[in-house]
Coordinates of N, CA and C in Angstrom, one line a residue:
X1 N 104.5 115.7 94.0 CA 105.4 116.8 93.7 C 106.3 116.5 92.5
X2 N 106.2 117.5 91.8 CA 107.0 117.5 90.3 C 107.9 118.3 90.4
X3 N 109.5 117.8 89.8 CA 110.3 118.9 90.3 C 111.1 118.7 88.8
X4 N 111.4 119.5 87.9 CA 112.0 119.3 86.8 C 112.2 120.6 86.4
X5 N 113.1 121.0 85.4 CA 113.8 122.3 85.4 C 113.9 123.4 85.9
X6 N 114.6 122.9 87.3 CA 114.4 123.9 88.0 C 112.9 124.5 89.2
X7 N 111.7 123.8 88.2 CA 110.8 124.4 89.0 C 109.8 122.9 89.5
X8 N 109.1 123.4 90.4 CA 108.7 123.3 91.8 C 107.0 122.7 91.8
X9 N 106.4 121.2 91.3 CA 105.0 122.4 91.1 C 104.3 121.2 91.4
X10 N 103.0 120.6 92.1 CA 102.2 120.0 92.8 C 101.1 119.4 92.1
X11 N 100.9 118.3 91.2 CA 99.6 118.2 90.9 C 99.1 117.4 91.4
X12 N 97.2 117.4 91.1 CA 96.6 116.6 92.2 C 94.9 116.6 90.8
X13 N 94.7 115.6 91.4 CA 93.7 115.3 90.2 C 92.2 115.1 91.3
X14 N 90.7 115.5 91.1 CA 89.9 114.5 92.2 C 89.0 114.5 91.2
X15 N 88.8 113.1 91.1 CA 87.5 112.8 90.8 C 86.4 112.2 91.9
X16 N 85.2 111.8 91.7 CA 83.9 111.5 91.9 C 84.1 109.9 92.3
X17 N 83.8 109.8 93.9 CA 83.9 108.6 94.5 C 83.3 107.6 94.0
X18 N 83.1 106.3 94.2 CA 81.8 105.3 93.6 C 80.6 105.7 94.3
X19 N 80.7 106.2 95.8 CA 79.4 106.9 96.2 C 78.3 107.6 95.6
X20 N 79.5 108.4 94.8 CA 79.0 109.3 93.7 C 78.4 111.0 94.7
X21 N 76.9 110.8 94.6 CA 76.3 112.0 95.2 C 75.5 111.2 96.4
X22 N 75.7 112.1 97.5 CA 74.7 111.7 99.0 C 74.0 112.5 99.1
X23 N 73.2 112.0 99.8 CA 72.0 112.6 100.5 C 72.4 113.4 101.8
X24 N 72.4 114.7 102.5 CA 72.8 114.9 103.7 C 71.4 116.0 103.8
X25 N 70.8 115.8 104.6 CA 69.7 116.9 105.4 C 68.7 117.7 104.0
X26 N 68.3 116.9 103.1 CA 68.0 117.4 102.0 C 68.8 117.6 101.5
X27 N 70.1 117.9 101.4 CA 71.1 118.4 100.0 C 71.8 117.0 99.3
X28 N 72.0 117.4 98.4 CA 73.0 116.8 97.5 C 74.2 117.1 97.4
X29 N 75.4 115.7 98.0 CA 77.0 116.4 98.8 C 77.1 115.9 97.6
X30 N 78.7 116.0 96.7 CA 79.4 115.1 96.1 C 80.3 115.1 96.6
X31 N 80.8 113.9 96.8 CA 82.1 113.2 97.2 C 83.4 113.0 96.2
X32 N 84.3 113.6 96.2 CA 85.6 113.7 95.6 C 86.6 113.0 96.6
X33 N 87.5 112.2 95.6 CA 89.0 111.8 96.1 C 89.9 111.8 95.5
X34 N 91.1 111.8 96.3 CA 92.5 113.0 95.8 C 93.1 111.8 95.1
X35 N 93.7 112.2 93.5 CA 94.7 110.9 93.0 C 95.7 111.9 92.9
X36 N 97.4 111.4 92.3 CA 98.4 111.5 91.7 C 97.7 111.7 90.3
X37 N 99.2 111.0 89.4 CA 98.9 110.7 88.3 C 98.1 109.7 88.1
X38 N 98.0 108.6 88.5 CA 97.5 107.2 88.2 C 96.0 107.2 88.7
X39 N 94.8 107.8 87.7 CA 93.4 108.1 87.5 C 92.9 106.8 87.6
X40 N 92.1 106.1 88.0 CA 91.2 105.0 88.2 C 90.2 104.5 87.1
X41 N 89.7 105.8 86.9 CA 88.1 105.5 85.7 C 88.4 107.3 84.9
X42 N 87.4 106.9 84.3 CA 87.3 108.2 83.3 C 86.3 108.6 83.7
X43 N 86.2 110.1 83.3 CA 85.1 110.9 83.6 C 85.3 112.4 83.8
X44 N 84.2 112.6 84.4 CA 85.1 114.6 84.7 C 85.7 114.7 86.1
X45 N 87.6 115.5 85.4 CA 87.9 115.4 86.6 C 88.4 116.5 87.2
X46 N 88.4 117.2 88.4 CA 89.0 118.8 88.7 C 90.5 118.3 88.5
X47 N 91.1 119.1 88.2 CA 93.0 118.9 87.9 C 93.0 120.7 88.7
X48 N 94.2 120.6 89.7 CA 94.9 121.6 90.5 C 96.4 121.2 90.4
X49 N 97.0 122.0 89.9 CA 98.4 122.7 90.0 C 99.0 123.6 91.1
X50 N 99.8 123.3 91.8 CA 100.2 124.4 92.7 C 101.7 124.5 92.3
X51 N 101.8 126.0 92.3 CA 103.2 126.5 91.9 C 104.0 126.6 93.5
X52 N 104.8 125.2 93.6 CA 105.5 125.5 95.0 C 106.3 127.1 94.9
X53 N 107.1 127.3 94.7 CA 108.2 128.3 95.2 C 107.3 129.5 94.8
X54 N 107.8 130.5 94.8 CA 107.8 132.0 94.4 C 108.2 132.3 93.8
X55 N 109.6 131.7 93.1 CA 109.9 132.4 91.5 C 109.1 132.0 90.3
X56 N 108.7 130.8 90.5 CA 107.2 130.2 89.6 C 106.1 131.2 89.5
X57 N 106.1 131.2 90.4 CA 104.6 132.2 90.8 C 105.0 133.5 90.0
X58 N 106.4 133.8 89.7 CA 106.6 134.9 89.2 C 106.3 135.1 87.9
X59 N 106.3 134.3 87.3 CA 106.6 134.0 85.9 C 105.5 133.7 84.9
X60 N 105.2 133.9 83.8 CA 103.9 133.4 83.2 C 104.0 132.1 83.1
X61 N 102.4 131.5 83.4 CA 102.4 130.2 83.2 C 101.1 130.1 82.6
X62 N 100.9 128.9 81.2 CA 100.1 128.4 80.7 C 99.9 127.2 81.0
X63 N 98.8 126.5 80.8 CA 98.1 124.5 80.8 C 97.5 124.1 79.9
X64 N 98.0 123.3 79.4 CA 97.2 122.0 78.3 C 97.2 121.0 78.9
X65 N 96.0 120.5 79.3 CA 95.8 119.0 79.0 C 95.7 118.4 77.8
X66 N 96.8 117.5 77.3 CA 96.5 117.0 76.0 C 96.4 115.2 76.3
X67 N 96.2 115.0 75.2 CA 96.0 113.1 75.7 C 97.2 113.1 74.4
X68 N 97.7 112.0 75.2 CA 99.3 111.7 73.9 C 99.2 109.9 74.1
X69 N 99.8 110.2 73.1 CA 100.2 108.7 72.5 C 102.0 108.1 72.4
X70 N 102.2 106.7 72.3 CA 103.6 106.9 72.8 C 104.5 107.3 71.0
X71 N 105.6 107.7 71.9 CA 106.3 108.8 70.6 C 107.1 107.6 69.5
X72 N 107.6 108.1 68.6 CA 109.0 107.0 67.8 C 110.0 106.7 68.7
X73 N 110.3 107.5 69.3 CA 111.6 107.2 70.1 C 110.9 106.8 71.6
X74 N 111.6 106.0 72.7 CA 111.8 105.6 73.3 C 111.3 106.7 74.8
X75 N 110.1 106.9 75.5 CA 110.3 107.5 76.7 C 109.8 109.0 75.7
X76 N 109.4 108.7 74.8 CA 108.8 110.3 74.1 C 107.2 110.2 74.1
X77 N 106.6 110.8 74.7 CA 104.8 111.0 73.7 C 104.8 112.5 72.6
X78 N 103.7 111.8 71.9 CA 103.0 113.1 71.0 C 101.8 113.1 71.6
X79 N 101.3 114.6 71.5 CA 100.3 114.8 71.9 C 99.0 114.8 70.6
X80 N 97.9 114.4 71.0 CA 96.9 113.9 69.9 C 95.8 115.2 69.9
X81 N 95.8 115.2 70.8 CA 94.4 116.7 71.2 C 94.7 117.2 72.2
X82 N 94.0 118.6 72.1 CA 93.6 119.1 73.5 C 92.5 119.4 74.2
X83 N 92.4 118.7 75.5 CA 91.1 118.3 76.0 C 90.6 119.7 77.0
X84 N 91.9 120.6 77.5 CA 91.7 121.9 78.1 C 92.9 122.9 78.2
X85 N 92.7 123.7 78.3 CA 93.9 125.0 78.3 C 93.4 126.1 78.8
X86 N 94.4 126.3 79.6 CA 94.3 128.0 80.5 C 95.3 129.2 79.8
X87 N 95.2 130.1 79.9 CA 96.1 131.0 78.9 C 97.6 131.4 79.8
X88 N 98.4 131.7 79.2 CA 99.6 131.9 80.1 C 99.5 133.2 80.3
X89 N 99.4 133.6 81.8 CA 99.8 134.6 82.8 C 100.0 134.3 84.0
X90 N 100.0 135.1 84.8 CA 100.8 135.2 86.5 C 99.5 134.5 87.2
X91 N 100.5 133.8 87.8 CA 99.3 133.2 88.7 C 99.9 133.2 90.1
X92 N 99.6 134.6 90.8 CA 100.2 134.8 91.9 C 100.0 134.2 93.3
X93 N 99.2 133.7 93.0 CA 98.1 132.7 94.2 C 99.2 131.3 93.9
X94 N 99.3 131.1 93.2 CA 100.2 129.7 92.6 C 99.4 128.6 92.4
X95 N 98.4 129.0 92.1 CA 96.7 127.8 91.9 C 96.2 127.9 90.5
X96 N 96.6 126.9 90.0 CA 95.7 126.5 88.6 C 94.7 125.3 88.4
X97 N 93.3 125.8 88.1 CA 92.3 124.9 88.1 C 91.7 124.8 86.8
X98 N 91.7 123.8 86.4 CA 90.6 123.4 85.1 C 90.0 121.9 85.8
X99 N 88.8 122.0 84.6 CA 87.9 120.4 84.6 C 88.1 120.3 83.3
X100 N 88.3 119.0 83.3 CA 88.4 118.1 82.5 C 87.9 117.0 82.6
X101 N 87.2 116.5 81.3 CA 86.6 115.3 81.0 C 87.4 114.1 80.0
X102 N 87.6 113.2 80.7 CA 88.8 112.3 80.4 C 87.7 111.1 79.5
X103 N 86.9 111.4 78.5 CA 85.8 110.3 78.3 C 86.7 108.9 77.3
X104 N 87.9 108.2 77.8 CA 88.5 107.2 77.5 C 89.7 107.1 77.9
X105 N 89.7 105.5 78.3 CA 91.3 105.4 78.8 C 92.4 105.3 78.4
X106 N 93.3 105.8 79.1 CA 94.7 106.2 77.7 C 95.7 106.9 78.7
X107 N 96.6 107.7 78.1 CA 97.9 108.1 78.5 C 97.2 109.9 78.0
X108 N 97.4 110.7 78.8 CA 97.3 111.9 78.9 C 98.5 112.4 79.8
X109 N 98.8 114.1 79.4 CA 99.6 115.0 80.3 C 99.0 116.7 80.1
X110 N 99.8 116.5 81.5 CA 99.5 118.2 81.9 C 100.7 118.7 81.6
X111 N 100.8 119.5 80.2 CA 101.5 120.3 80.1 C 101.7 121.9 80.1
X112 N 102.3 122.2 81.4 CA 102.9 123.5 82.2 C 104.4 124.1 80.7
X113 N 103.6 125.4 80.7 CA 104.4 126.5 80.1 C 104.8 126.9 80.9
X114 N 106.1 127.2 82.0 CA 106.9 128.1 82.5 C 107.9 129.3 81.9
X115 N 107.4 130.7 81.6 CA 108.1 131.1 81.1 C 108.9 131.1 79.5
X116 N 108.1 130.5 78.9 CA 108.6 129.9 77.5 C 109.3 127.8 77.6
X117 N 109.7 127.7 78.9 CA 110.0 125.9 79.2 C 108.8 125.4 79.4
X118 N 108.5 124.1 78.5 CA 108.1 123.2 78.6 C 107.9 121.8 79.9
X119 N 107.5 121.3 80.7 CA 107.4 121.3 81.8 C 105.8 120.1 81.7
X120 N 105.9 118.7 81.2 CA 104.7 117.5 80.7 C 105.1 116.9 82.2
X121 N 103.9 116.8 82.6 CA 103.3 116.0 83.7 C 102.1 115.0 83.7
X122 N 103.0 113.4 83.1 CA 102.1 112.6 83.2 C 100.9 112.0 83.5
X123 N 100.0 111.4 82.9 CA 98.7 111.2 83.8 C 98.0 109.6 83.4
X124 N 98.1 108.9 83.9 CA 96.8 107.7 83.3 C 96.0 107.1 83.8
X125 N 95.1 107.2 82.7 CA 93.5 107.4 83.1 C 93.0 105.9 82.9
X126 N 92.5 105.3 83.9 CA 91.7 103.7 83.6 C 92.7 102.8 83.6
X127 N 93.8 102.8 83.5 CA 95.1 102.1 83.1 C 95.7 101.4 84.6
X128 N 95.7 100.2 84.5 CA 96.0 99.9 85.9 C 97.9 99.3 85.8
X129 N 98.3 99.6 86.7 CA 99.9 98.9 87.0 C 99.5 97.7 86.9
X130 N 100.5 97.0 85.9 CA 100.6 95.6 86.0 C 101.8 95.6 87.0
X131 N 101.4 94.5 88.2 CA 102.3 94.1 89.3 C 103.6 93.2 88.6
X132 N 105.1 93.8 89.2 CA 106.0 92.8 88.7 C 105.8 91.7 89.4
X133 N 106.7 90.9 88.9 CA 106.7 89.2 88.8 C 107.3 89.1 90.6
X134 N 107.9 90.2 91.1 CA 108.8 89.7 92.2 C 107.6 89.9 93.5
X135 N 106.7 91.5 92.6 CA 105.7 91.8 94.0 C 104.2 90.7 93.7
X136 N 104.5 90.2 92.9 CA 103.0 88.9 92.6 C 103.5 87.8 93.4
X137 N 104.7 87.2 93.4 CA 105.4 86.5 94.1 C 106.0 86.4 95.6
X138 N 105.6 87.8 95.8 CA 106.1 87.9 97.2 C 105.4 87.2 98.1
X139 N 103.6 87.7 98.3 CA 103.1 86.6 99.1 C 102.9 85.0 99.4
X140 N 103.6 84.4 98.0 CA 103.6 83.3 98.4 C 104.7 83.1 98.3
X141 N 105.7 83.7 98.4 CA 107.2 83.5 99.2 C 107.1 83.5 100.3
X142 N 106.6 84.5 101.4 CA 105.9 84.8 102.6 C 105.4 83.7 103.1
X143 N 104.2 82.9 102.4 CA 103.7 81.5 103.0 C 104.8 80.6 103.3
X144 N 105.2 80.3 102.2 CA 106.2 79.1 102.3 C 107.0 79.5 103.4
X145 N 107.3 80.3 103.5 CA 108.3 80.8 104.4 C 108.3 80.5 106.1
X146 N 106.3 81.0 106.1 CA 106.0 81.3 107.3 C 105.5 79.4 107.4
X147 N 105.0 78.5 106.8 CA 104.5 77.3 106.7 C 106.1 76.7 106.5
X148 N 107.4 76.9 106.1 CA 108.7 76.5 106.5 C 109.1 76.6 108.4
X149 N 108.7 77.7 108.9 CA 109.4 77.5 110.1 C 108.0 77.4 110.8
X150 N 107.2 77.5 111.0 CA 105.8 76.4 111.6 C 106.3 75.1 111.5
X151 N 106.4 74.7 110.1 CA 107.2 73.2 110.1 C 108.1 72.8 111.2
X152 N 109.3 73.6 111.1 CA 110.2 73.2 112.1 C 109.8 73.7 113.1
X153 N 109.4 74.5 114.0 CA 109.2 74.6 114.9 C 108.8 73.1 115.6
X154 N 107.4 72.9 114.8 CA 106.6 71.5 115.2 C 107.3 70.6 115.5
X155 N 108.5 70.4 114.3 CA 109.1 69.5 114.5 C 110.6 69.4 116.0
X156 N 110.9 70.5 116.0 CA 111.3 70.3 117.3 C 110.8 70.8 118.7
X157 N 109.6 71.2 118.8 CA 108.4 70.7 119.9 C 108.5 68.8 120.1
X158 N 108.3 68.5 118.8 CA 107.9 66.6 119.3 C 109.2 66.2 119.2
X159 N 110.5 66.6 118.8 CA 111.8 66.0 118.7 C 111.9 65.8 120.6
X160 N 111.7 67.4 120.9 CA 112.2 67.6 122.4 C 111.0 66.6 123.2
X161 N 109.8 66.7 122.7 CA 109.2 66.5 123.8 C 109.6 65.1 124.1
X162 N 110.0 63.7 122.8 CA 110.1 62.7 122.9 C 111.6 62.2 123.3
X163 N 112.4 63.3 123.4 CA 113.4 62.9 124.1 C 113.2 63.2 125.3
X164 N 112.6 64.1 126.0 CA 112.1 64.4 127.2 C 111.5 63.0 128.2
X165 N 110.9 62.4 127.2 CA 109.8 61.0 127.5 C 110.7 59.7 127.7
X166 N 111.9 60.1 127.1 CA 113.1 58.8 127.3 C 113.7 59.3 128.3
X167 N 113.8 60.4 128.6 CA 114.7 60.5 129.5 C 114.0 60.0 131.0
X168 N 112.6 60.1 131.4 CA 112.1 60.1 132.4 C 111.9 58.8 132.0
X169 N 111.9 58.1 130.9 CA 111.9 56.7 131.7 C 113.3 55.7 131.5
X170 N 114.6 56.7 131.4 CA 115.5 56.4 131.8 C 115.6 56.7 133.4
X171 N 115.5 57.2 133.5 CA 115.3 57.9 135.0 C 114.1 56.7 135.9
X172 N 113.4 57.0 135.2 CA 112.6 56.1 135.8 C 112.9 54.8 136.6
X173 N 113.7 53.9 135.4 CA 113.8 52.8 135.5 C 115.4 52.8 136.2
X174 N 116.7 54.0 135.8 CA 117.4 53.7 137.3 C 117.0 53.7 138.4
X175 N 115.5 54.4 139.0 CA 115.5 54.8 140.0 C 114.6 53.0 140.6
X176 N 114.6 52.7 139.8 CA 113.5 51.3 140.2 C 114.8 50.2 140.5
X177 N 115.5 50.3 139.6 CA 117.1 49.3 140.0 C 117.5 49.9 141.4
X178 N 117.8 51.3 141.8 CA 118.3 51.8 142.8 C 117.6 51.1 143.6
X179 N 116.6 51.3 143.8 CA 115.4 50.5 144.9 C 115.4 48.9 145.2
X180 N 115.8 48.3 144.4 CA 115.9 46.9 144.1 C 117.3 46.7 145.3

């Protein structure tokens, strides 16, 4: 869910599984799965927009997919091309669909005309998150952690057990004087 000036609006990207196409009773199924922004591989991909509210829905709306690059300033892209575009009018259903073919990896957006506002919805294609330093490090924080109190535990299992072993043969051995 995208929510930025004011308006309301849902995108959802699916591309083509590693499955790819199956076999079912003679036909040929294809298999699609639902991303965000963060696209896995390149290729053709269905892109859906949904206009949450109703005043959206009211309003003319146009789509460019363009692929951008990062801008001079800081937290800006320029857009390089355009890979698809729908024309701006009502889209009373609140459903906008194009396909797009994303044939390289890179930094693309969906940019929504609302009304004359501008309205870029990020996308990256092939581009994987590099993990921060604290979530690469967490699971072997976690070991140490869990192989820290394994440790002690162990060690006060044989602390107890071995004072346990003095004691009975402190016991022991009053009970053998008692007898004497």
């Amino acid at each position: 869910m995208t929510k930025a000036k004011g308006y309301a609006v849902h995108f959802t990207a699916y591309q083509r599984t590693e499955m790819g196409e199956k076999e079912e009773e003679g036909k040929r199924k294809l298999e699609f799965q639902r991303f965000c922004h963060n696209l896995p591989a390149t290729g053709t991909t269905l892109i859906t927009i949904d206009l949450v509210d109703h005043y959206t829905r009211s309003r003319p709306v146009a789509l460019r997919i363009v692929e951008a690059a990062p801008g001079e300033e800081r937290g800006t892209v320029t857009e390089t091309r355009t890979l698809a575009e729908l024309p701006e009018k009502n889209y009373r259903a609140g459903l906008l669909e194009t396909q797009v073919d994303f044939n390289k990896r890179g930094l693309y957006a969906a940019v929504l005309t609302i009304g004359g506002e501008e309205l870029s919805i990020p996308i990256r294609v092939g581009i994987e998150e590099e993990a921060s330093l604290a979530r690469r490090l967490l699971p072997i924080i976690f070991g140490i952690l869990i192989l820290a109190a394994l440790g002690y535990a162990f060690y006060r299992f044989r602390s107890t057990s071995g004072e346990k072993e003095k004691m009975k043969a402190k016991e022991e051995k009053s009970e053998g004087k008692d007898k004497d």
